[in-house]
Structure formats: C-alpha cells, structure tokens
mmCIF file of C-alpha atoms in Angstrom:
data_model
loop_
_atom_site.group_PDB
_atom_site.id
_atom_site.type_symbol
_atom_site.label_atom_id
_atom_site.label_comp_id
_atom_site.label_asym_id
_atom_site.label_seq_id
_atom_site.Cartn_x
_atom_site.Cartn_y
_atom_site.Cartn_z
ATOM 1 C CA UNK A 1 9.778 -20.345 -18.846
ATOM 2 C CA UNK A 2 5.992 -18.981 -16.856
ATOM 3 C CA UNK A 3 6.774 -16.129 -14.674
ATOM 4 C CA UNK A 4 4.526 -15.282 -11.643
ATOM 5 C CA UNK A 5 1.021 -15.590 -12.263
ATOM 6 C CA UNK A 6 -1.562 -13.456 -10.660
ATOM 7 C CA UNK A 7 -5.246 -13.609 -10.836
ATOM 8 C CA UNK A 8 -7.632 -12.278 -11.642
ATOM 9 C CA UNK A 9 -6.516 -9.471 -13.413
ATOM 10 C CA UNK A 10 -9.085 -7.547 -12.819
ATOM 11 C CA UNK A 11 -11.257 -7.506 -9.320
ATOM 12 C CA UNK A 12 -14.375 -5.040 -8.437
ATOM 13 C CA UNK A 13 -16.402 -5.937 -5.925
ATOM 14 C CA UNK A 14 -18.438 -3.794 -3.357
ATOM 15 C CA UNK A 15 -18.001 -2.546 0.083
ATOM 16 C CA UNK A 16 -18.334 -5.900 2.679
ATOM 17 C CA UNK A 17 -17.608 -8.157 -0.114
ATOM 18 C CA UNK A 18 -14.867 -11.282 0.447
ATOM 19 C CA UNK A 19 -12.267 -10.759 -1.852
ATOM 20 C CA UNK A 20 -9.575 -13.118 -2.781
ATOM 21 C CA UNK A 21 -6.652 -13.129 -4.167
ATOM 22 C CA UNK A 22 -4.156 -16.066 -6.023
ATOM 23 C CA UNK A 23 -0.954 -16.140 -7.251
ATOM 24 C CA UNK A 24 0.857 -19.459 -8.546
ATOM 25 C CA UNK A 25 4.727 -18.178 -7.986
ATOM 26 C CA UNK A 26 7.652 -19.016 -10.580
ATOM 27 C CA UNK A 27 8.631 -23.038 -9.701
ATOM 28 C CA UNK A 28 10.911 -24.311 -7.997
ATOM 29 C CA UNK A 29 11.496 -20.162 -5.940
ATOM 30 C CA UNK A 30 10.717 -20.509 -2.007
ATOM 31 C CA UNK A 31 9.863 -17.277 -1.514
ATOM 32 C CA UNK A 32 6.953 -15.565 -1.467
ATOM 33 C CA UNK A 33 6.239 -12.066 -1.742
ATOM 34 C CA UNK A 34 2.846 -10.047 -1.485
ATOM 35 C CA UNK A 35 3.216 -6.338 -1.675
ATOM 36 C CA UNK A 36 0.287 -2.791 -2.619
ATOM 37 C CA UNK A 37 1.016 -0.444 -5.226
ATOM 38 C CA UNK A 38 -1.456 3.045 -3.802
ATOM 39 C CA UNK A 39 -0.915 6.496 -5.553
ATOM 40 C CA UNK A 40 -0.519 7.425 -1.849
ATOM 41 C CA UNK A 41 2.025 5.195 -0.396
ATOM 42 C CA UNK A 42 3.437 3.924 -3.507
ATOM 43 C CA UNK A 43 4.788 0.073 -3.404
ATOM 44 C CA UNK A 44 4.670 -1.456 -0.007
ATOM 45 C CA UNK A 45 5.346 -4.861 0.882
ATOM 46 C CA UNK A 46 2.151 -6.194 3.205
ATOM 47 C CA UNK A 47 3.446 -9.949 3.654
ATOM 48 C CA UNK A 48 6.343 -12.476 3.405
ATOM 49 C CA UNK A 49 6.418 -16.208 2.911
ATOM 50 C CA UNK A 50 9.644 -18.316 3.346
ATOM 51 C CA UNK A 51 9.024 -21.913 2.037
ATOM 52 C CA UNK A 52 5.263 -21.656 2.542
ATOM 53 C CA UNK A 53 5.602 -20.471 6.158
ATOM 54 C CA UNK A 54 4.775 -16.835 6.949
ATOM 55 C CA UNK A 55 7.789 -14.828 8.631
ATOM 56 C CA UNK A 56 6.971 -11.617 8.117
ATOM 57 C CA UNK A 57 2.987 -10.346 8.256
ATOM 58 C CA UNK A 58 3.804 -6.940 10.323
ATOM 59 C CA UNK A 59 2.854 -5.010 6.477
ATOM 60 C CA UNK A 60 -0.548 -6.323 7.038
ATOM 61 C CA UNK A 61 -2.697 -3.271 6.571
ATOM 62 C CA UNK A 62 -5.246 -4.789 9.750
ATOM 63 C CA UNK A 63 -7.352 -7.855 10.641
ATOM 64 C CA UNK A 64 -9.441 -7.762 7.389
ATOM 65 C CA UNK A 65 -6.619 -9.064 5.817
ATOM 66 C CA UNK A 66 -4.639 -12.227 5.925
ATOM 67 C CA UNK A 67 -2.842 -14.416 3.803
ATOM 68 C CA UNK A 68 -2.399 -18.540 2.902
ATOM 69 C CA UNK A 69 0.633 -19.929 0.821
ATOM 70 C CA UNK A 70 -0.768 -23.810 1.416
ATOM 71 C CA UNK A 71 2.048 -25.707 -1.098
ATOM 72 C CA UNK A 72 4.608 -24.164 -2.765
ATOM 73 C CA UNK A 73 2.692 -23.448 -5.759
ATOM 74 C CA UNK A 74 -0.125 -21.289 -4.248
ATOM 75 C CA UNK A 75 -0.697 -18.718 -2.789
ATOM 76 C CA UNK A 76 -3.591 -16.917 -1.492
ATOM 77 C CA UNK A 77 -4.550 -13.012 -0.238
ATOM 78 C CA UNK A 78 -7.417 -11.953 1.430
ATOM 79 C CA UNK A 79 -9.883 -9.207 2.487
ATOM 80 C CA UNK A 80 -13.400 -9.963 4.409
ATOM 81 C CA UNK A 81 -14.513 -7.955 4.437
ATOM 82 C CA UNK A 82 -13.176 -5.364 1.780
ATOM 83 C CA UNK A 83 -13.340 -1.275 1.943
ATOM 84 C CA UNK A 84 -12.794 1.388 -0.037
ATOM 85 C CA UNK A 85 -9.701 2.155 0.307
ATOM 86 C CA UNK A 86 -8.871 -1.635 0.220
ATOM 87 C CA UNK A 87 -8.801 -0.349 -3.035
ATOM 88 C CA UNK A 88 -4.876 -1.012 -5.219
ATOM 89 C CA UNK A 89 -3.348 -2.777 -7.004
ATOM 90 C CA UNK A 90 -1.574 -6.325 -5.842
ATOM 91 C CA UNK A 91 1.358 -7.718 -6.675
ATOM 92 C CA UNK A 92 2.639 -11.147 -5.819
ATOM 93 C CA UNK A 93 6.511 -12.184 -6.006
ATOM 94 C CA UNK A 94 8.961 -14.346 -5.428
ATOM 95 C CA UNK A 95 12.241 -15.223 -5.649
ATOM 96 C CA UNK A 96 15.000 -18.142 -5.647
ATOM 97 C CA UNK A 97 16.451 -17.988 -2.401
ATOM 98 C CA UNK A 98 15.838 -15.282 0.112
ATOM 99 C CA UNK A 99 18.453 -11.998 -1.162
ATOM 100 C CA UNK A 100 18.623 -12.815 -4.671
ATOM 101 C CA UNK A 101 16.118 -11.043 -7.683
ATOM 102 C CA UNK A 102 12.152 -10.896 -7.046
ATOM 103 C CA UNK A 103 10.106 -11.847 -9.712
ATOM 104 C CA UNK A 104 6.574 -9.791 -9.630
ATOM 105 C CA UNK A 105 3.747 -11.533 -11.491
ATOM 106 C CA UNK A 106 1.471 -9.176 -13.867
ATOM 107 C CA UNK A 107 -0.357 -8.021 -10.343
ATOM 108 C CA UNK A 108 -4.564 -7.750 -10.061
ATOM 109 C CA UNK A 109 -6.495 -4.547 -9.682
ATOM 110 C CA UNK A 110 -8.415 -4.241 -7.095
ATOM 111 C CA UNK A 111 -11.735 -2.292 -7.041
ATOM 112 C CA UNK A 112 -14.219 -1.546 -4.267
ATOM 113 C CA UNK A 113 -17.101 0.476 -5.099
ATOM 114 C CA UNK B 1 14.409 1.267 7.673
ATOM 115 C CA UNK B 2 16.481 2.215 4.991
ATOM 116 C CA UNK B 3 15.598 5.498 2.869
ATOM 117 C CA UNK B 4 15.458 5.532 -0.576
ATOM 118 C CA UNK B 5 15.533 8.491 -2.697
ATOM 119 C CA UNK B 6 14.988 9.327 -6.826
ATOM 120 C CA UNK B 7 15.929 11.438 -9.300
ATOM 121 C CA UNK B 8 14.363 13.205 -11.481
ATOM 122 C CA UNK B 9 10.668 12.103 -10.462
ATOM 123 C CA UNK B 10 9.610 13.699 -14.213
ATOM 124 C CA UNK B 11 11.176 13.204 -17.576
ATOM 125 C CA UNK B 12 10.672 13.963 -21.293
ATOM 126 C CA UNK B 13 13.180 12.832 -23.532
ATOM 127 C CA UNK B 14 13.219 12.998 -27.061
ATOM 128 C CA UNK B 15 13.294 9.599 -28.315
ATOM 129 C CA UNK B 16 16.496 8.936 -29.463
ATOM 130 C CA UNK B 17 17.749 11.073 -26.502
ATOM 131 C CA UNK B 18 19.546 9.839 -23.801
ATOM 132 C CA UNK B 19 19.324 10.066 -19.685
ATOM 133 C CA UNK B 20 20.603 9.178 -16.935
ATOM 134 C CA UNK B 21 18.075 8.238 -13.532
ATOM 135 C CA UNK B 22 19.613 8.215 -10.417
ATOM 136 C CA UNK B 23 18.494 5.979 -6.606
ATOM 137 C CA UNK B 24 20.372 7.375 -3.817
ATOM 138 C CA UNK B 25 20.359 4.825 -0.720
ATOM 139 C CA UNK B 26 20.679 5.477 3.232
ATOM 140 C CA UNK B 27 22.011 2.742 4.038
ATOM 141 C CA UNK B 28 23.873 -0.328 3.356
ATOM 142 C CA UNK B 29 21.942 -3.377 1.103
ATOM 143 C CA UNK B 30 22.300 -6.695 -0.135
ATOM 144 C CA UNK B 31 19.871 -6.065 -2.786
ATOM 145 C CA UNK B 32 18.820 -3.937 -5.620
ATOM 146 C CA UNK B 33 16.630 -4.328 -8.229
ATOM 147 C CA UNK B 34 15.823 -1.661 -10.978
ATOM 148 C CA UNK B 35 12.361 -2.158 -12.294
ATOM 149 C CA UNK B 36 10.506 -0.357 -15.788
ATOM 150 C CA UNK B 37 6.991 0.246 -14.608
ATOM 151 C CA UNK B 38 5.342 -0.174 -17.729
ATOM 152 C CA UNK B 39 2.251 2.020 -19.570
ATOM 153 C CA UNK B 40 -0.329 -0.737 -18.200
ATOM 154 C CA UNK B 41 0.867 -1.338 -14.692
ATOM 155 C CA UNK B 42 3.351 -4.732 -15.785
ATOM 156 C CA UNK B 43 6.879 -4.150 -13.260
ATOM 157 C CA UNK B 44 9.721 -5.306 -14.767
ATOM 158 C CA UNK B 45 12.947 -6.611 -13.841
ATOM 159 C CA UNK B 46 16.081 -4.352 -15.197
ATOM 160 C CA UNK B 47 19.043 -5.839 -12.877
ATOM 161 C CA UNK B 48 19.916 -7.065 -10.015
ATOM 162 C CA UNK B 49 22.601 -5.279 -8.613
ATOM 163 C CA UNK B 50 23.721 -4.931 -5.172
ATOM 164 C CA UNK B 51 27.532 -4.156 -6.999
ATOM 165 C CA UNK B 52 28.985 -3.263 -9.779
ATOM 166 C CA UNK B 53 27.612 -2.387 -13.239
ATOM 167 C CA UNK B 54 26.038 -4.059 -15.582
ATOM 168 C CA UNK B 55 24.648 -3.804 -19.222
ATOM 169 C CA UNK B 56 21.627 -6.083 -21.706
ATOM 170 C CA UNK B 57 21.281 -3.936 -24.638
ATOM 171 C CA UNK B 58 20.308 0.202 -24.454
ATOM 172 C CA UNK B 59 20.330 -0.023 -20.829
ATOM 173 C CA UNK B 60 23.286 -0.682 -18.498
ATOM 174 C CA UNK B 61 23.145 0.081 -14.991
ATOM 175 C CA UNK B 62 26.096 1.019 -12.202
ATOM 176 C CA UNK B 63 26.090 0.246 -8.293
ATOM 177 C CA UNK B 64 28.458 1.985 -5.963
ATOM 178 C CA UNK B 65 27.238 0.362 -2.499
ATOM 179 C CA UNK B 66 29.871 1.993 -1.032
ATOM 180 C CA UNK B 67 29.049 5.379 -1.737
ATOM 181 C CA UNK B 68 24.683 4.576 -1.520
ATOM 182 C CA UNK B 69 24.052 5.233 -4.647
ATOM 183 C CA UNK B 70 23.110 3.363 -7.954
ATOM 184 C CA UNK B 71 22.246 4.636 -12.030
ATOM 185 C CA UNK B 72 20.475 3.477 -14.321
ATOM 186 C CA UNK B 73 21.873 4.265 -18.546
ATOM 187 C CA UNK B 74 19.111 4.561 -20.864
ATOM 188 C CA UNK B 75 20.833 5.418 -24.387
ATOM 189 C CA UNK B 76 19.272 6.528 -27.707
ATOM 190 C CA UNK B 77 15.350 6.466 -25.640
ATOM 191 C CA UNK B 78 12.703 4.549 -27.551
ATOM 192 C CA UNK B 79 9.087 5.210 -27.009
ATOM 193 C CA UNK B 80 8.005 2.211 -25.355
ATOM 194 C CA UNK B 81 11.597 3.524 -22.913
ATOM 195 C CA UNK B 82 8.047 5.066 -20.752
ATOM 196 C CA UNK B 83 6.831 4.671 -17.908
ATOM 197 C CA UNK B 84 7.589 4.736 -14.495
ATOM 198 C CA UNK B 85 11.457 2.712 -13.245
ATOM 199 C CA UNK B 86 11.544 2.223 -9.695
ATOM 200 C CA UNK B 87 14.679 1.713 -8.074
ATOM 201 C CA UNK B 88 13.988 -0.881 -4.328
ATOM 202 C CA UNK B 89 16.790 -2.263 -1.876
ATOM 203 C CA UNK B 90 17.114 -4.360 1.144
ATOM 204 C CA UNK B 91 19.187 -5.841 4.089
ATOM 205 C CA UNK B 92 17.674 -8.566 3.879
ATOM 206 C CA UNK B 93 14.381 -9.260 2.340
ATOM 207 C CA UNK B 94 11.861 -6.605 2.404
ATOM 208 C CA UNK B 95 12.210 -4.303 -0.315
ATOM 209 C CA UNK B 96 11.820 -0.966 0.221
ATOM 210 C CA UNK B 97 11.036 0.910 -3.349
ATOM 211 C CA UNK B 98 12.012 4.479 -4.346
ATOM 212 C CA UNK B 99 9.066 6.196 -6.098
ATOM 213 C CA UNK B 100 10.300 6.196 -9.799
ATOM 214 C CA UNK B 101 11.722 8.530 -12.492
ATOM 215 C CA UNK B 102 8.345 8.148 -14.467
ATOM 216 C CA UNK B 103 9.836 8.598 -18.042
ATOM 217 C CA UNK B 104 8.182 9.819 -21.830
ATOM 218 C CA UNK B 105 10.119 9.325 -24.575
ATOM 219 C CA UNK B 106 8.767 11.800 -26.973
ATOM 220 C CA UNK B 107 9.049 10.488 -30.910
#
C-alpha cells in the first residue's frame, strides 16, 4: 500500500517567494495533519482536517500560512511570503479515523534563504 | 495541556545491547504512538499503544495508562536502530510530541 506522499522532498527558495507543499494522504483516511519540525520547537501540529474540512488551525503560525484540502486525496500548505524563520521540515500525516494511528510522509525539507 | 517527558535524552549502546526508553505524560490520553526518526529524517511508526503491551520483532512496548507512562524496549540493538525515538500522545487528535531519545548504536 502506498503511504502518505509529500512533494517536493526538498525546497530551497529566496525570502519573499511563495512556497507550496503538497500531500497525498493514504487512500480511505479521513483525517489529515500538517506538522512542522524545528530544532527549537520540535514537532508541532499546524492544522488538522477531518473529511476535508479544517477543524483546528490554531497551530498555524501567522496569516502567511494557509492550508487547503480540496478533496480527499490532496492537500496543500502554502507560505506567502516566505521568511528565513520558516525554514524547517514539514510533515503531512493521515489516519483512518481521528483516534487511530497517524502515518507520516517523508517530509519536505524547506530552506528559505 | 498535556506534558510529555522522555528519558534518557541521549543513549549510546554497543551493538547487541538492550535498552529501555521511557515516556511520561501528565494527563490521561486516548492515543499514544512511538516513532523512530531515522538518520534520513523519516518518521517511522513503531507502535500505536494507548494501553497494554505489544511486540514487533526485537522491539516491544508497554503502556500503563493509569500510571501515565510508556516504555519502549529494544533488544539486541543494531546500528540501524540509531536515530531519535519519539513518543507522541493525545487526548483527542492533537498529538503532543516528547523531545525524543537520541540513540546511537556502535558497531
């Protein structure tokens, strides 16, 4: 079975540019999560979708960050404009139901110069 | 919110040795997972174990929910076990991750 698929694996861009990260959850999973991992803050939840609807976006750092889930098989996390402090590894995860194991993608390593 | 503490923070083992990693949490939880983050940064799901005991090969885990802790046992460690081990807990959907145990297994 295919796991959670994220793209790109690596992204290097200049400050001020728009960045779009993509995620394809495991087929049939109805919960999707975006996490960010940094040395300073560890792993933290940014946003949680249930049945394509954003349920909790309290972890989104600021208005420069936005996330969408237009259908059950695709989600995006967008940063506009990007800043050097956004440099981190961004993970997408999905679970069958909300109280079920979360399965993580390989992450996107983002570097903002 | 729920606090998660993992110990030890760092661990160095000789290949073949056994180890126990601990995760303490401050409140009752409905979900608990152990992950291994390998040197390539991938987060590998080891166990989903909100209570009870599970085993998978050389790895096993036990969660005592009433006492708010979980243990991950690694037996006959191998160099490929190196990486960071995270415990993550939640009452609902919002996982809180511990700061991890960094394990290095020497050949």
